[in-house]
Structures are given as structure tokens and as C-alpha cells.
JSON list of C-alpha atoms in Angstrom, two decimals:
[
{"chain": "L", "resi": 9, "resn": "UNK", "atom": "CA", "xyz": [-1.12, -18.95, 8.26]},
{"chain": "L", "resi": 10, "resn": "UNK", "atom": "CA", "xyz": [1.04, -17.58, 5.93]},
{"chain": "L", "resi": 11, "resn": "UNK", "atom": "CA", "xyz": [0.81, -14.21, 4.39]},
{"chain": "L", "resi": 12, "resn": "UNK", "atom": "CA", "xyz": [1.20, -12.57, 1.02]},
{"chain": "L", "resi": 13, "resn": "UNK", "atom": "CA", "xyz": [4.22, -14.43, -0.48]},
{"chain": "L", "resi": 14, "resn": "UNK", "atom": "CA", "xyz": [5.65, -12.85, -3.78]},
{"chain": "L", "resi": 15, "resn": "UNK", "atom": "CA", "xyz": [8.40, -14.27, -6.29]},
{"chain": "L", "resi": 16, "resn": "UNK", "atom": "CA", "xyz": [10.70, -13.51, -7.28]},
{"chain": "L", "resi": 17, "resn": "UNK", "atom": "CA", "xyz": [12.10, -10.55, -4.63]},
{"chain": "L", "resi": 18, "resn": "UNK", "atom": "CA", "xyz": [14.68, -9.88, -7.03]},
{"chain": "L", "resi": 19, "resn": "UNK", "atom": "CA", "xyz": [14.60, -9.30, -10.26]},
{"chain": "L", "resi": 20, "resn": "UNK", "atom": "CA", "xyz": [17.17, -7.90, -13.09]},
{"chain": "L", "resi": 21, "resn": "UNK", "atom": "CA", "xyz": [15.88, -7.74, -16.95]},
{"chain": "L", "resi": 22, "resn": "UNK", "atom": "CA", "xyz": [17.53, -5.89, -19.71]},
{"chain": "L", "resi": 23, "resn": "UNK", "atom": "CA", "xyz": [15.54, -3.24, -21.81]},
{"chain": "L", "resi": 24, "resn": "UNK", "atom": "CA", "xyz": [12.81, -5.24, -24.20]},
{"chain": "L", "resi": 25, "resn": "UNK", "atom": "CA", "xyz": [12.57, -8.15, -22.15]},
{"chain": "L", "resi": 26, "resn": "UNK", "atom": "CA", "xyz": [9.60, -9.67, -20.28]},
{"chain": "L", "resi": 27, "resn": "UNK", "atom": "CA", "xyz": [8.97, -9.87, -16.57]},
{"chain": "L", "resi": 28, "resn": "UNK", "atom": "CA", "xyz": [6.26, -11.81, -14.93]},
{"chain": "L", "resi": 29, "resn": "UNK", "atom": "CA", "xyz": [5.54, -10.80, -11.07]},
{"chain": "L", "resi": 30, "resn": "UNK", "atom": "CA", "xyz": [3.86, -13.48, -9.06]},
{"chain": "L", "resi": 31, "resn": "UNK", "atom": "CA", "xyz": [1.69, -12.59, -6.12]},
{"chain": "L", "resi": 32, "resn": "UNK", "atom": "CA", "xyz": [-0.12, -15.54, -3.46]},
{"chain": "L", "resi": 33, "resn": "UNK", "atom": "CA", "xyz": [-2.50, -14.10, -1.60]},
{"chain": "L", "resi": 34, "resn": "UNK", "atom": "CA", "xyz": [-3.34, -15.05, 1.87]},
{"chain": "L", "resi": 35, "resn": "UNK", "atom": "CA", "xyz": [-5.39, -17.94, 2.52]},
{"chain": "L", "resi": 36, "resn": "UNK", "atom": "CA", "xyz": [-8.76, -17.30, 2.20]},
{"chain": "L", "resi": 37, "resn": "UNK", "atom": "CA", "xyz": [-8.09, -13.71, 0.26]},
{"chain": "L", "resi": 38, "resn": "UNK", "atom": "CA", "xyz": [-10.42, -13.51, -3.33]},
{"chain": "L", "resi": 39, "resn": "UNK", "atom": "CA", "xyz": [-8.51, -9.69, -3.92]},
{"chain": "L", "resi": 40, "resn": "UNK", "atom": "CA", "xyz": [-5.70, -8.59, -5.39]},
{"chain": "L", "resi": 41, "resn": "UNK", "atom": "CA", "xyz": [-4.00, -5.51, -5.46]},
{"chain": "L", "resi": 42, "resn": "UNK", "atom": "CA", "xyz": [-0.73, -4.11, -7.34]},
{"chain": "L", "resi": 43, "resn": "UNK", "atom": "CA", "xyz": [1.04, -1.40, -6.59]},
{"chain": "L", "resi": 44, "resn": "UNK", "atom": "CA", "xyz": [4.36, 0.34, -7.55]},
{"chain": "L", "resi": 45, "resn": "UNK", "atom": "CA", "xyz": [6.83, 2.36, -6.00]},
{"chain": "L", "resi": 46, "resn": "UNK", "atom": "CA", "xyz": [9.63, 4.68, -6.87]},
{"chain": "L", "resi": 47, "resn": "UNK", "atom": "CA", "xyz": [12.23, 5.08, -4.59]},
{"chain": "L", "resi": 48, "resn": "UNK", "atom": "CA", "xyz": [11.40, 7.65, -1.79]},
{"chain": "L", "resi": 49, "resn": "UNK", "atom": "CA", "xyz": [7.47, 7.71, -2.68]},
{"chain": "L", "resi": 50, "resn": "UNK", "atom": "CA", "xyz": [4.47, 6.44, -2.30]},
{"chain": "L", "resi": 51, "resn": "UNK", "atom": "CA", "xyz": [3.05, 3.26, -3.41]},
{"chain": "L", "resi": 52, "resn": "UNK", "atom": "CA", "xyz": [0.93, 4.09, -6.77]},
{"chain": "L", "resi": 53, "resn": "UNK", "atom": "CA", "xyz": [-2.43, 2.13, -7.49]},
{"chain": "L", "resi": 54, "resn": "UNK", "atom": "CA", "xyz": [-2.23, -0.23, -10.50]},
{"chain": "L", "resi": 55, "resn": "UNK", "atom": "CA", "xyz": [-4.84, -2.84, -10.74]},
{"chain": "L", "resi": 56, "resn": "UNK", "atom": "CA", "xyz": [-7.50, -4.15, -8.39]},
{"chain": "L", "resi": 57, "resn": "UNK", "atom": "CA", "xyz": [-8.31, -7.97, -9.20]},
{"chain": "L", "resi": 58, "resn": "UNK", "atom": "CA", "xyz": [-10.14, -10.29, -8.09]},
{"chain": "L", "resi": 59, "resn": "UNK", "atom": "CA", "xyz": [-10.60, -14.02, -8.91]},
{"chain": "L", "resi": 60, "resn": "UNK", "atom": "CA", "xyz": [-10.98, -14.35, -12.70]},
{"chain": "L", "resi": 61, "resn": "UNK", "atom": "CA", "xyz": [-11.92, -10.68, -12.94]},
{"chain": "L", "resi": 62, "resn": "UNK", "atom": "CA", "xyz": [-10.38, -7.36, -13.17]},
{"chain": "L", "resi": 63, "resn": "UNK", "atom": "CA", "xyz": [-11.79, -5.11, -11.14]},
{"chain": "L", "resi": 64, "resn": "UNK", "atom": "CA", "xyz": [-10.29, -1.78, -11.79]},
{"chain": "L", "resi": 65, "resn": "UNK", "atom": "CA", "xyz": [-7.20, -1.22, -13.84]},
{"chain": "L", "resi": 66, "resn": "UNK", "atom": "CA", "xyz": [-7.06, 2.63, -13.62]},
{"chain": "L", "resi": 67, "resn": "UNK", "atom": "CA", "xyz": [-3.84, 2.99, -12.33]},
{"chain": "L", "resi": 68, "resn": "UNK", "atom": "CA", "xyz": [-2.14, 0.78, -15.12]},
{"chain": "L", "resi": 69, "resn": "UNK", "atom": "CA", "xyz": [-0.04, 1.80, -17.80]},
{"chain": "L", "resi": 70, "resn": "UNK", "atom": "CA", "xyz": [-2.23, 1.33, -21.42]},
{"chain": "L", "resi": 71, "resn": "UNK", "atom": "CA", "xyz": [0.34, -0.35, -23.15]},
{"chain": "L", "resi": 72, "resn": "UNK", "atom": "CA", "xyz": [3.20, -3.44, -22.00]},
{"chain": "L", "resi": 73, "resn": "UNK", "atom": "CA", "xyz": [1.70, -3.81, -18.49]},
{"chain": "L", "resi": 74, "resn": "UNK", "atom": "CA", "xyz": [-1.13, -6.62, -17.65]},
{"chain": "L", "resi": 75, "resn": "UNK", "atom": "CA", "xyz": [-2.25, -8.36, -14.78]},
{"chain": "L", "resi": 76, "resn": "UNK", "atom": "CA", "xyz": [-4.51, -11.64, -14.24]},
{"chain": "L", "resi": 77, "resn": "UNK", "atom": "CA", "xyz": [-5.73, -13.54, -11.38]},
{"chain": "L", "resi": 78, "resn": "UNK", "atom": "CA", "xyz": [-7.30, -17.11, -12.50]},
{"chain": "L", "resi": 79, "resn": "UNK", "atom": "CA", "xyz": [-9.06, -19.39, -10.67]},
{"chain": "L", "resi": 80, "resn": "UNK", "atom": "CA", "xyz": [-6.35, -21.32, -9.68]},
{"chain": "L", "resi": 81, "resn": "UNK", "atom": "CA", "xyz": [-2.66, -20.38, -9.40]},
{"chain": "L", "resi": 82, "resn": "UNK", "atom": "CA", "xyz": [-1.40, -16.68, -8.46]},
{"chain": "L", "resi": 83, "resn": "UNK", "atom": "CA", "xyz": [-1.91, -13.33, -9.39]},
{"chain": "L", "resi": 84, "resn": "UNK", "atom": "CA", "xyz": [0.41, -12.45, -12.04]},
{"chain": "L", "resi": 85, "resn": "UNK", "atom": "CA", "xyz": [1.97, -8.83, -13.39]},
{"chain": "L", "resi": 86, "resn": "UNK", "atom": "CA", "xyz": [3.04, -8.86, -16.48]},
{"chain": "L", "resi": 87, "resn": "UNK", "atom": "CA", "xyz": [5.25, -6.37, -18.12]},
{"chain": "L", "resi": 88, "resn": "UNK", "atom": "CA", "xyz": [6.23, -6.65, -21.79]},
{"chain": "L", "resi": 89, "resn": "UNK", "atom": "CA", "xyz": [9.32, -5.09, -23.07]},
{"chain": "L", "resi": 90, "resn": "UNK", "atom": "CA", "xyz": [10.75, -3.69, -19.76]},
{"chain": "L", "resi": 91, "resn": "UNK", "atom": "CA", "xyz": [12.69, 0.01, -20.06]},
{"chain": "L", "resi": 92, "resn": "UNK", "atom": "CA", "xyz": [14.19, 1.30, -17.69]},
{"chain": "L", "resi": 93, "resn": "UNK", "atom": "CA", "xyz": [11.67, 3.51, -16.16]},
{"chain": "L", "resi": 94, "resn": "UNK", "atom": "CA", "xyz": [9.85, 0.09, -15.07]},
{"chain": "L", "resi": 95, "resn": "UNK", "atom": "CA", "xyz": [12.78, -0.03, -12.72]},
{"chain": "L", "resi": 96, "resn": "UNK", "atom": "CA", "xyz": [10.92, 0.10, -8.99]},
{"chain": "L", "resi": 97, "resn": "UNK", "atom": "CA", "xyz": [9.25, -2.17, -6.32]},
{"chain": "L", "resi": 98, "resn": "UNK", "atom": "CA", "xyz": [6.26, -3.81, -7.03]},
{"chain": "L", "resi": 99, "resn": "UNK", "atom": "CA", "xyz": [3.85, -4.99, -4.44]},
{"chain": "L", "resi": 100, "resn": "UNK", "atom": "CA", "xyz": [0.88, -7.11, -4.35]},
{"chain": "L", "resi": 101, "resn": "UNK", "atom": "CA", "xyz": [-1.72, -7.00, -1.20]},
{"chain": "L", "resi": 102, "resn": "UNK", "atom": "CA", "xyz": [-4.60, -9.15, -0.85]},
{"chain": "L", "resi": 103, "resn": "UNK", "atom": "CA", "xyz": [-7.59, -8.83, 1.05]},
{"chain": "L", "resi": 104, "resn": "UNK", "atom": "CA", "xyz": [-10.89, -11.00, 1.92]},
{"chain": "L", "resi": 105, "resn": "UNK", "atom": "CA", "xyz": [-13.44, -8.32, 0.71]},
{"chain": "L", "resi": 106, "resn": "UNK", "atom": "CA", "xyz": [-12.84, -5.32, -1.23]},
{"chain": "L", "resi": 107, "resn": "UNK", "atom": "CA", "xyz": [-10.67, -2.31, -1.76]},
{"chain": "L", "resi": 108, "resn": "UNK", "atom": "CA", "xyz": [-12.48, -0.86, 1.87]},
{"chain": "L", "resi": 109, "resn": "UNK", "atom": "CA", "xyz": [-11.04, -4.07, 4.13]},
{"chain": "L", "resi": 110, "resn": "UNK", "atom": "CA", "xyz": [-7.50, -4.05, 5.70]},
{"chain": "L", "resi": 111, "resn": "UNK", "atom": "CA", "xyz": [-5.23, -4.63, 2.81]},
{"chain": "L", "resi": 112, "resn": "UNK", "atom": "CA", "xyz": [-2.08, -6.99, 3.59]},
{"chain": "L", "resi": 113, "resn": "UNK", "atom": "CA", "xyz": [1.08, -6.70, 1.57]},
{"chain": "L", "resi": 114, "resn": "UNK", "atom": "CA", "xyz": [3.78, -9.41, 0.62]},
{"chain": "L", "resi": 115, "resn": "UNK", "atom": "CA", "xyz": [7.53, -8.06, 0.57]},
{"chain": "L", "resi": 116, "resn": "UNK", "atom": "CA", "xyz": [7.67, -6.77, -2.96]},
{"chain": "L", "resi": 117, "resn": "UNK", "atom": "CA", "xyz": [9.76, -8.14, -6.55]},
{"chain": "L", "resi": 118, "resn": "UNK", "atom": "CA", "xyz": [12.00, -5.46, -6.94]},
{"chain": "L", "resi": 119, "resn": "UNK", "atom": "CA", "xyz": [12.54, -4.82, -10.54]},
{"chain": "L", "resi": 120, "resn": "UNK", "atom": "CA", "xyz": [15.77, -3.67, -12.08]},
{"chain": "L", "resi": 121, "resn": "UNK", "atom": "CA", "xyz": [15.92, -2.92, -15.82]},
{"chain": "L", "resi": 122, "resn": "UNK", "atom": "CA", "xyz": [19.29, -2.49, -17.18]},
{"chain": "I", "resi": 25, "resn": "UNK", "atom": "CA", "xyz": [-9.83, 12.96, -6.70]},
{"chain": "I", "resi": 26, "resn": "UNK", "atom": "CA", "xyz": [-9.29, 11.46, -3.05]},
{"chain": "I", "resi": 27, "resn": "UNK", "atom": "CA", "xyz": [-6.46, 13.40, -1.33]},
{"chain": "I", "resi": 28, "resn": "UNK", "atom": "CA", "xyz": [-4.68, 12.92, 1.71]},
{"chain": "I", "resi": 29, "resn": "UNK", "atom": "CA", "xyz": [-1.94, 15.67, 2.82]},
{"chain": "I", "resi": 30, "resn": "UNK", "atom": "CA", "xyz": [0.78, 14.63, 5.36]},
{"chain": "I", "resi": 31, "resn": "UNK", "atom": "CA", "xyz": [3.81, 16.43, 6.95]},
{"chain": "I", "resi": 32, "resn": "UNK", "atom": "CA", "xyz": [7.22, 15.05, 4.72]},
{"chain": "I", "resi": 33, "resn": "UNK", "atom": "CA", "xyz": [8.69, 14.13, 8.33]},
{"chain": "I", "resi": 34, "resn": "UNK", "atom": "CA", "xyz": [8.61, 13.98, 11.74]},
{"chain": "I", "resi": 35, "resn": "UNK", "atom": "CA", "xyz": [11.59, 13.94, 14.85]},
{"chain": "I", "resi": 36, "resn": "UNK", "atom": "CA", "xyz": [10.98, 12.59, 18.37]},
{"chain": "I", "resi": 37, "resn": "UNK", "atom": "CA", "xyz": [13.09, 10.61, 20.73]},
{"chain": "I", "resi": 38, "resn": "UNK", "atom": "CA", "xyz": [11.97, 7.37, 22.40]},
{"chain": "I", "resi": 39, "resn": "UNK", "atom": "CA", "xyz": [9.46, 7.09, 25.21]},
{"chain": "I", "resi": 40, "resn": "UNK", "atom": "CA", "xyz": [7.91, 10.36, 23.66]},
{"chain": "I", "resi": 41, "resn": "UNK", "atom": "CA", "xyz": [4.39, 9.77, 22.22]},
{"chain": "I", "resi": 42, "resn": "UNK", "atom": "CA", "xyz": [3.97, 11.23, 18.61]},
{"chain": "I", "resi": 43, "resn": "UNK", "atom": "CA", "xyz": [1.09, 12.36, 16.87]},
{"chain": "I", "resi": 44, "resn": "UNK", "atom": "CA", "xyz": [0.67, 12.52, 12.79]},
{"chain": "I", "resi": 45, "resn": "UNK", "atom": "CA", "xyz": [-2.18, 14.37, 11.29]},
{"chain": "I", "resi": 46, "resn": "UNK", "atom": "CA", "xyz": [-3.70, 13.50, 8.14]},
{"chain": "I", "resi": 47, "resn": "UNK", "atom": "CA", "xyz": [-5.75, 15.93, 5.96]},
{"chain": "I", "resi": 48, "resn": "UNK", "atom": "CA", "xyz": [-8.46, 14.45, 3.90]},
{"chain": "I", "resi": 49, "resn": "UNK", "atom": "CA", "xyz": [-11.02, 17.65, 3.03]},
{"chain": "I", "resi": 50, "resn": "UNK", "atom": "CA", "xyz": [-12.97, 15.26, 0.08]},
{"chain": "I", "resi": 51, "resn": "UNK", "atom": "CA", "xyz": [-13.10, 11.98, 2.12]},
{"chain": "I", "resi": 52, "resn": "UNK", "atom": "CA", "xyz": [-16.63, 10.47, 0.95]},
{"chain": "I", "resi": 53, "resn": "UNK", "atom": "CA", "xyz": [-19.54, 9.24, 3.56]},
{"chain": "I", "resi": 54, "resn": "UNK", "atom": "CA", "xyz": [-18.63, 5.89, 3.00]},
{"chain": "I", "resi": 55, "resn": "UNK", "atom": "CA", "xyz": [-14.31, 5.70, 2.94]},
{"chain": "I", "resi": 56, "resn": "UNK", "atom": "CA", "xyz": [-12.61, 4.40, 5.97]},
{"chain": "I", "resi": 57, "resn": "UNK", "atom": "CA", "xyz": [-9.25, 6.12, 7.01]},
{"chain": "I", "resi": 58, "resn": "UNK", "atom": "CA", "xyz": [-6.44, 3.55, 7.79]},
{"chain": "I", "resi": 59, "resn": "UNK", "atom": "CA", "xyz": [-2.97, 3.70, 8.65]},
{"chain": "I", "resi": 60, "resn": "UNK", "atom": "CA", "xyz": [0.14, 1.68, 7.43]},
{"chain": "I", "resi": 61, "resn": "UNK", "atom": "CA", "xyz": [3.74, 1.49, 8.71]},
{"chain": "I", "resi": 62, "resn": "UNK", "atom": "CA", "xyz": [6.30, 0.72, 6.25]},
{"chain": "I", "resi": 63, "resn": "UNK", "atom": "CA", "xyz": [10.01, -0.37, 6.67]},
{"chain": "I", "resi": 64, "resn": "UNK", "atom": "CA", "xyz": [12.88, 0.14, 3.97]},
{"chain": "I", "resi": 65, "resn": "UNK", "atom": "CA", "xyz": [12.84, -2.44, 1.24]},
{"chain": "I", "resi": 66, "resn": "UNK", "atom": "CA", "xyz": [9.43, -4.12, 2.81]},
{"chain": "I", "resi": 67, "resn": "UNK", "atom": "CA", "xyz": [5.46, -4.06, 2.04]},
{"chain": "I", "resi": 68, "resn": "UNK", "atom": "CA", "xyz": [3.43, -1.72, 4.04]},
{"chain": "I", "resi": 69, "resn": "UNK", "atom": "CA", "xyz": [2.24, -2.83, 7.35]},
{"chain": "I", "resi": 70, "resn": "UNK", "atom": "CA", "xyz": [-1.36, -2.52, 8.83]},
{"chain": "I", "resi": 71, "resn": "UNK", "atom": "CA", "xyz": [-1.53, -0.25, 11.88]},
{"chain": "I", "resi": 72, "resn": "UNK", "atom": "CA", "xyz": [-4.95, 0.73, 12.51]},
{"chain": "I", "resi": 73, "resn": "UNK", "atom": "CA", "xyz": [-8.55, 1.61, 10.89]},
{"chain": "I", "resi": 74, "resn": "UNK", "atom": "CA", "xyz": [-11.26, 4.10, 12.08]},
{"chain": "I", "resi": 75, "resn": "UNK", "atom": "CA", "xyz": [-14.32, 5.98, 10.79]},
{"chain": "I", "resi": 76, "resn": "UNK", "atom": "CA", "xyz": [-15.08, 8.30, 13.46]},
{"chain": "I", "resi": 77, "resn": "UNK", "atom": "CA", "xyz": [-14.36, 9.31, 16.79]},
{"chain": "I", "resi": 78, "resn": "UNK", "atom": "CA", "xyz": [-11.16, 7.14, 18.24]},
{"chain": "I", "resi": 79, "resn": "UNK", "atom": "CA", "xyz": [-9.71, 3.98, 17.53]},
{"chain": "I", "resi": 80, "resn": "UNK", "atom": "CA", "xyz": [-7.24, 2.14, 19.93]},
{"chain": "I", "resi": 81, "resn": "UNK", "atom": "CA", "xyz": [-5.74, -0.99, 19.58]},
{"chain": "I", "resi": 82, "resn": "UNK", "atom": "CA", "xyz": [-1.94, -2.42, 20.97]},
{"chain": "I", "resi": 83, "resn": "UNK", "atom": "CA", "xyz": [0.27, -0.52, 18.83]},
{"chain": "I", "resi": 84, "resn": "UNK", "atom": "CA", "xyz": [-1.57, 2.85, 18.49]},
{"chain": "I", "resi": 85, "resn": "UNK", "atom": "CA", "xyz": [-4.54, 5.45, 18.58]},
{"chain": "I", "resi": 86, "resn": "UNK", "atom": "CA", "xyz": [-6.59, 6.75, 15.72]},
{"chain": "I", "resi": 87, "resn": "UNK", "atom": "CA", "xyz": [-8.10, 10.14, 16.02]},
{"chain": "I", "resi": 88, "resn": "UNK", "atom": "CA", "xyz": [-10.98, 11.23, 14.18]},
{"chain": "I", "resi": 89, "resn": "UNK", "atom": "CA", "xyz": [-12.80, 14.25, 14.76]},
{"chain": "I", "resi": 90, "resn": "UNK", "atom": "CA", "xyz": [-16.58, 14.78, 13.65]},
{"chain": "I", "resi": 91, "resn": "UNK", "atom": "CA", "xyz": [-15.99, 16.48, 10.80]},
{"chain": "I", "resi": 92, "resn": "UNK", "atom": "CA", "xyz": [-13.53, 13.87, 9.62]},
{"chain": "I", "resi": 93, "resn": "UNK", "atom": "CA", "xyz": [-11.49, 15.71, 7.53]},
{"chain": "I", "resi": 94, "resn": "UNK", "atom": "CA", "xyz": [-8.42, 14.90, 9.20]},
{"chain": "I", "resi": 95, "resn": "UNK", "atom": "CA", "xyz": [-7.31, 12.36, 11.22]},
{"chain": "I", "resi": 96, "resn": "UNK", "atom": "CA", "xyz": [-4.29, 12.37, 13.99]},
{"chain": "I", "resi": 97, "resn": "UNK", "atom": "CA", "xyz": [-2.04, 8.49, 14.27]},
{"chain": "I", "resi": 98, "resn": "UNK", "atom": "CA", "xyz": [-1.18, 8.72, 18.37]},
{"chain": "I", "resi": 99, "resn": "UNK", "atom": "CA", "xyz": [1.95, 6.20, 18.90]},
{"chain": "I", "resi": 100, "resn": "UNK", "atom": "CA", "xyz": [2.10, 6.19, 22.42]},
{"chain": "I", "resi": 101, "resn": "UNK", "atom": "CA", "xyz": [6.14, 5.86, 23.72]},
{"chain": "I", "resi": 102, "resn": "UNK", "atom": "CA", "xyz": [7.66, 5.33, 20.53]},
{"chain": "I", "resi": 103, "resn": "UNK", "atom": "CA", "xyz": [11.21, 3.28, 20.41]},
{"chain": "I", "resi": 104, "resn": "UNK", "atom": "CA", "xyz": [13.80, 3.50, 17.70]},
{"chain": "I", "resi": 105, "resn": "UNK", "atom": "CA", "xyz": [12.07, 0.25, 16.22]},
{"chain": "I", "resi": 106, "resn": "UNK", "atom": "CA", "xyz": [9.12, 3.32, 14.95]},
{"chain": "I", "resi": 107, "resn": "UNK", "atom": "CA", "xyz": [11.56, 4.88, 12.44]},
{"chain": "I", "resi": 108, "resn": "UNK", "atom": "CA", "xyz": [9.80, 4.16, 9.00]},
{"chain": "I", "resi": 109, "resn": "UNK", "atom": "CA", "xyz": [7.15, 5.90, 6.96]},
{"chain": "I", "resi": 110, "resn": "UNK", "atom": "CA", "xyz": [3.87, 6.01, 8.15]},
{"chain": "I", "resi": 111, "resn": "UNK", "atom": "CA", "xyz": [0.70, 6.53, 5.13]},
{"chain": "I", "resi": 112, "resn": "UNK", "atom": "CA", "xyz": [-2.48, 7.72, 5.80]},
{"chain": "I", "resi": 113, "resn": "UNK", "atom": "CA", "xyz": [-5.18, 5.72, 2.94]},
{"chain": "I", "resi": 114, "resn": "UNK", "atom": "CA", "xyz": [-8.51, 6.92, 2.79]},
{"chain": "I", "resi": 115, "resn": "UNK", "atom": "CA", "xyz": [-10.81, 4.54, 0.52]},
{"chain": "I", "resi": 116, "resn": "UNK", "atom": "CA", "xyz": [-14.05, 3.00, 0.48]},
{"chain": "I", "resi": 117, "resn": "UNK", "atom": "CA", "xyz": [-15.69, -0.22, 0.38]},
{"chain": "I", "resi": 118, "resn": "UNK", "atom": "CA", "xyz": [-17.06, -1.81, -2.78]},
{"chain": "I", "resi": 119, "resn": "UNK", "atom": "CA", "xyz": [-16.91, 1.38, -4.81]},
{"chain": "I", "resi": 120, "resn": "UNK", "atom": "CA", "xyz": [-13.47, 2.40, -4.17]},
{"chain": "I", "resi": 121, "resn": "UNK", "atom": "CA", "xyz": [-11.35, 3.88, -7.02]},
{"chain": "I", "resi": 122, "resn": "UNK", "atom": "CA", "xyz": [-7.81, 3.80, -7.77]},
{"chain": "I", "resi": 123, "resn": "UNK", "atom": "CA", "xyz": [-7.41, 6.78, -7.10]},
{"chain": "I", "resi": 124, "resn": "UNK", "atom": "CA", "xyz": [-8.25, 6.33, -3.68]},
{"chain": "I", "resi": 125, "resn": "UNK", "atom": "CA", "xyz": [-5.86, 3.45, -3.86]},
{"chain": "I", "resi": 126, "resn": "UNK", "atom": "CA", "xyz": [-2.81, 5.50, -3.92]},
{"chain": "I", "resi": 127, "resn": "UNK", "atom": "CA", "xyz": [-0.98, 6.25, -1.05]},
{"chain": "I", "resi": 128, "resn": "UNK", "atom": "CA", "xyz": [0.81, 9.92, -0.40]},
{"chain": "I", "resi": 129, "resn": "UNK", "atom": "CA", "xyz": [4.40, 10.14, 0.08]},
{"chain": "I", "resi": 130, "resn": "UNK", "atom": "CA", "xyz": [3.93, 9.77, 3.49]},
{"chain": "I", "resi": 131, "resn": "UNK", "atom": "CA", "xyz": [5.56, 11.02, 6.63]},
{"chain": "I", "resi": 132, "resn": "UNK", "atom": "CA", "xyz": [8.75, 9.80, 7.51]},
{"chain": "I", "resi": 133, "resn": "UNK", "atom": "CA", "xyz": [9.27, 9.31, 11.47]},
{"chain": "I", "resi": 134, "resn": "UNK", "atom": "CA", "xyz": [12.72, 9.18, 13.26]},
{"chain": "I", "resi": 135, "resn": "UNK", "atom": "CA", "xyz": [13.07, 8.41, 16.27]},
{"chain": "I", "resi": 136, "resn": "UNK", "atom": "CA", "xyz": [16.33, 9.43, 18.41]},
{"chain": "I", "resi": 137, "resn": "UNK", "atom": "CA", "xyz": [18.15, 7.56, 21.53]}
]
């Protein structure tokens, strides 16, 4: 049973391109969740999806940053025009119910924006 | 806006048990507390859920007292495998928020030979 996979781990852009995060959930998981992290802090609430829908996107930045989860494929984070201060980890977790259930994470794309 | 306060960090040596105490004065009827481990350059790990009272499973104890405003992480005999950052998440079911999405800075255990 594998878990949360996401792709790419790594990932270098330079300022004002695109990058596209993919996150698999596990087997059997219909939610979604992104989160970001700075470097010695917490992970910060972005989006809450699930299938086909987004859920709550509080926690997401109003302009270059989306997100989508359709009915077949991954969840994807999408970041238009990258600066630097996009530069973090970004992690996806997936759960069977909602926001209240266990969440389970997948090892993060780090993003590095040069 | 769903708060939880932690201490920064945290120093024991192995075989002692440590405790970590979470403050969460506005938790709601309804929001769960849960715990996560997390490891440099890796996702956060699940450790343990509660509501009230206590909580025990393999890896660790959840205390919750009745007024649940706080809750106390028990790791009984930690080894130096423990060191990480441990986050206390309180959030609800359906309703939650993003905000209660977000996880504090967390408290970062080390754990000594």
C-alpha cells in the first residue's frame, strides 16, 4: 500500500518561470492537502481539495499560486512566475475523510528559485 | 483563530520518558488534538490522536485533561532515533478551517547518549 508519493523531490526554477507540484494520494484517499514550509518553521495551510473540488483555499497566495485535483490523475500545485520567496518545501497529505481524520504526508518537492 | 502554543525545544537523554505540553485555550467542541513527528528534509509523521482523557498506542501517550485546553505528548524511553520536531494540530472534522490547518513551529526534541 503505498503512501503519498510526490514528484518531483527536487526542484530548481529561475525567477518568472512555472512550477507544477504533483501530489498521489494514498489509495483510497478523496483529500488533498498543501502545505508549505520555510526553513526552521512550521508547515503553513494552503489549500484543502478534494476530488474535482476545492474545498478551502484560505491559506493560498491570491495571485500566481493554484491548485487542482481532477477526477483522474494527481493533485497538482501550480505556481506561475516563481520569485524567490517561493523558495521552500512543499507538501501534500491526503486523507480518506476530511480535514478532522489523520492526515498522511508524502516527502515534499523542495522548491529552489534562483 | 485556532492557536496552539508549544515550548521552542526540549533536552533529555535516552531511556528518559519526555513529556510535551500543548496549549490550545480556543480549541472548539468538535476539533481533535493530534500529534506529528517530523524528521529533517521529510513530511510530518502521524503519532497519535485524542479528544479527551488519554490516548495510548505503541509509540506514545496522549494526555488530555477535562478542560482540554492543553494537552501533554508522553514518549515513554525515548532513543536518539526521537530527535525531530514534534507539532501539536488541533482541527476539526468537516468544518475545519485553514487556519486550523497550520501547524506551530513546533518543539524541537534532542535526545542525548
Amino acid at each position: 500500500n503505498a503512501g503519498v508519493m510526490q514528484n518531483p523531490r527536487h526542484l530548481v526554477r529561475r525567477r518568472g518561470q512555472e512550477a507544477r507540484l504533483r501530489c498521489s494520494p494514498m489509495k483510497g484517499h478523496s483529500h488533498v492537502y498543501w502545505y508549505r514550509q520555510l526553513p526552521e518553521e512550521g508547515l503553513k495551510f494552503m489549500v484543502y481539495l478534494q476530488k474535482e473540488n476545492i474545498i478551502d483555499e484560505s491559506g493560498m497566495p491570491k495571485e500566481r499560486f493554484s491548485a487542482e485535483f481532477p477526477k483522474e490523475g494527481p493533485s497538482i500545485l501550480r505556481i506561475q512566475q516563481v520569485v524567490r520567496g517561493d523558495s521552500a518545501a512543499y507538501f501534500c497529505a491526503s486523507s480518506p475523510r476530511g480535514p478532522g481524520e489523520t492526515q498522511y504526508f508524502g516527502p515534499g518537492t523542495r522548491l529552489l528559485v534562483l | 483563530l485556532a492557536k496552539t502554543t508549544q515550548p521552542i525545544s526540549m533536552d533529555s537523554y535516552e531511556g528518559q520518558e519526555v513529556n510535551i505540553t500543548c496549549s490550545h485555550n480556543n480549541i472548539a467542541t468538535n476539533d481533535y488534538i493530534t500529534w506529528y513527528q517530523q524528521f529533517p528534509s521529510q513530511g510530518p509523521r502521524f503519532i497519535i490522536q485524542g479528544y479527551k482523557t488519554k490516548v495510548t498506542n505503541e509509540v506514545a501517550s496522549l494526555f488530555i485533561p477535562a478542560d482540554r485546553k492543553s494537552s501533554t505528548l508522553s514518549l515513554p524511553r525515548v532513543s536518539l532515533s526521537d530527535t525531530a520536531v514534534y507539532y501539536c494540530l488541533v482541527g476539526a472534522g468537516r468544518d475545519s478551517s485553514g487556519d486550523k490547518l497550520t501547524f506551530g513551529t513546533g518543539t524541537r526534541l534532542a535526545v542525548r547518549p
